Amino acid sequence: MIRALRTGTFHLGMGLLSLLWLAPILWVVIMSTRTFDDIAANGVGSLPHSFTLDTYSQAWTDGGELRALINSMLVTVPSVALSLVLAALAAFALSRYRIPGRRTILLLMLAGNLLPPQILLIPVSKFSELTGTFDTLYALIAVQVGFGLGFYTFVLHGFMRDLPNEIQEAATIDGAGPGQIFARVILPLTRPALAALGALSFTWIFNDLLWAITVLRTDDNMPVTPALLALQGQFVSSWNVIAAGTVIAAVPTLLVFLRFQRHFVSGLAIGAVK
Amino acid sequence: MTSVDERVLAAQPPAPANTRPRRRRGKPLSPLLVAFVLVPFAVESIWVFWPALQGFWFSLTRWDGLEPPTYIGFDNYAELAGDATFRGALINTVLWLVLFGGLSVIGGFGMALILQRERRGVGFYRAALFTPVVFSLVVTALVWRVFYQPDGVADELLRAVGLEHLIRPWLADPETALYAVILPALWRQIGYVMVLYLAGLKAIDPALHEAAKMDGANNWQRLRNVTIPQLKGVNAVVLSVIVIDSLRSFDIVWSLTKGGPYHSSELLSTYMYSTAFQSLRLGYASAIAVVIFVLALAVILGYLVRAFREDA
């Protein structure tokens, strides 16, 4: 009896809290389907009196979200792939071989990732001007890879170090070199960690604002996050279009999250128990 | 499935000194392996280490980004000492650290305790609290903008409970702007901290709780004497995450208020950005960045030193 009551209180309390937590998101989704006249007449806080999906086409084409989404993918996919490949190579050599100074190198790489990015903004923007990559997606990819590498290497190192030694020894006896051992033995075993980091870094890079507005200038080059801010200036008080733009910008990371939920969460937790 | 997850969770920091020897004695290091380390290290050096050093150097210069920088020693830092906007931003950053950091730890830890036991519905509740983590802070900001609009959700709610005299332009009122920005940041951070603590709680050996129960410890005693001491490692990570996140916090403030009105929600990071890229005072902005760096280092080192002392 008391137990049933406690279970009931738990579900009631958590149910309400969950609803409260999701309410802002639901509100924006609802708002994206209201007409401008409805919002003008009843205010943004009111319940909907209309339904339309024109807002999405407005945000998509007039608001430039299509272009922005393409830019985001052009930056995010290569950045994730490149960082993971480079980090895996470094982690492999540092964890499976006696590289002189390997601990120092690893900690230095991690420390680089812990630096506040503010100290890098001005030099990085100047450096991209110097190399002629300023205002190109290449600059953004390069800085995303450079800045993320330390953390990815650190996590993959921890993972690879714990793999059993015997398989590698067997491969060595069979005459495999480090390159083959990496590609055929260690990398396949590292897949869970790679999936976790991949899901995580996808959202980090896709959601980034600061680096994008530091190395990019032209609106046509902007990824989704800064484009969403620009949309606000362009559609002042068209709250339904801004809401539709917000929903569009949230969908890719939400999809990655739903698809890789388990990896995503374990990836975040890597930080906790490391 | 779980075994793999556990292995990810158990990713450990570098083992002290004795990484297992793999290279046979006398055999030269393969150039391929050297390249495996050097290429990523070079990439990070070009985009992180070298710029960081330059950042320190720029903070000692006056520079508008067009003319070459002129060395002026510590003049920028002297100017910072008398800059009221900087002082305001510093106070706001500390407030942000305490409020945003403190409340997200309390909220995240509380939620983790409530939701740690596997039972029906718990997955849904965790996912609900966790969903905002997936969105960018810009998306979060826009979601909450609807909430704060004049006649928006916040105002309607206050009206519904008869508190309309409290209604104000939440983001445009210097009295409330900073707190109006902290709230959405918390909304997103609590789920993140919860995940970190859930992982930490899962890693505690259940035998410890069993033993405490046998000794007649109640829930509160077990929380104080078993759970919390066992979470020391997680606490260190959470603290670092919070400090770093607080000092980096930029997106949410930039999207909601740009530090205004009248710098009332200005953080060091937003002040640094506008000084650099809007006022084009690159040397002065670099000095603010160095201050951010020193603060991050001080808090983290301070914590680590204390943690080590407790161990000794």
Coordinates of C-alpha atoms in Angstrom, one line a residue, chain B residues 9 11 19 54 58 69 72-73 75 119 135 154 224 227 235 285:
Chain B
L9 CA 32.6 4.0 -19.4
A11 CA 38.0 4.5 -20.2
T19 CA 52.3 1.2 -20.5
Q54 CA 50.2 34.2 -29.9
F58 CA 48.9 39.9 -28.5
P69 CA 50.6 45.2 -33.5
I72 CA 52.8 48.2 -25.0
G73 CA 53.8 45.9 -22.1
D75 CA 49.1 48.6 -20.4
R119 CA 12.3 0.8 -13.1
F135 CA 20.1 21.0 -29.2
A154 CA 6.0 33.6 -19.1
R224 CA 26.5 10.7 3.0
T227 CA 27.5 7.4 -2.3
N235 CA 32.8 15.4 -8.8
A285 CA 40.5 41.6 -26.2

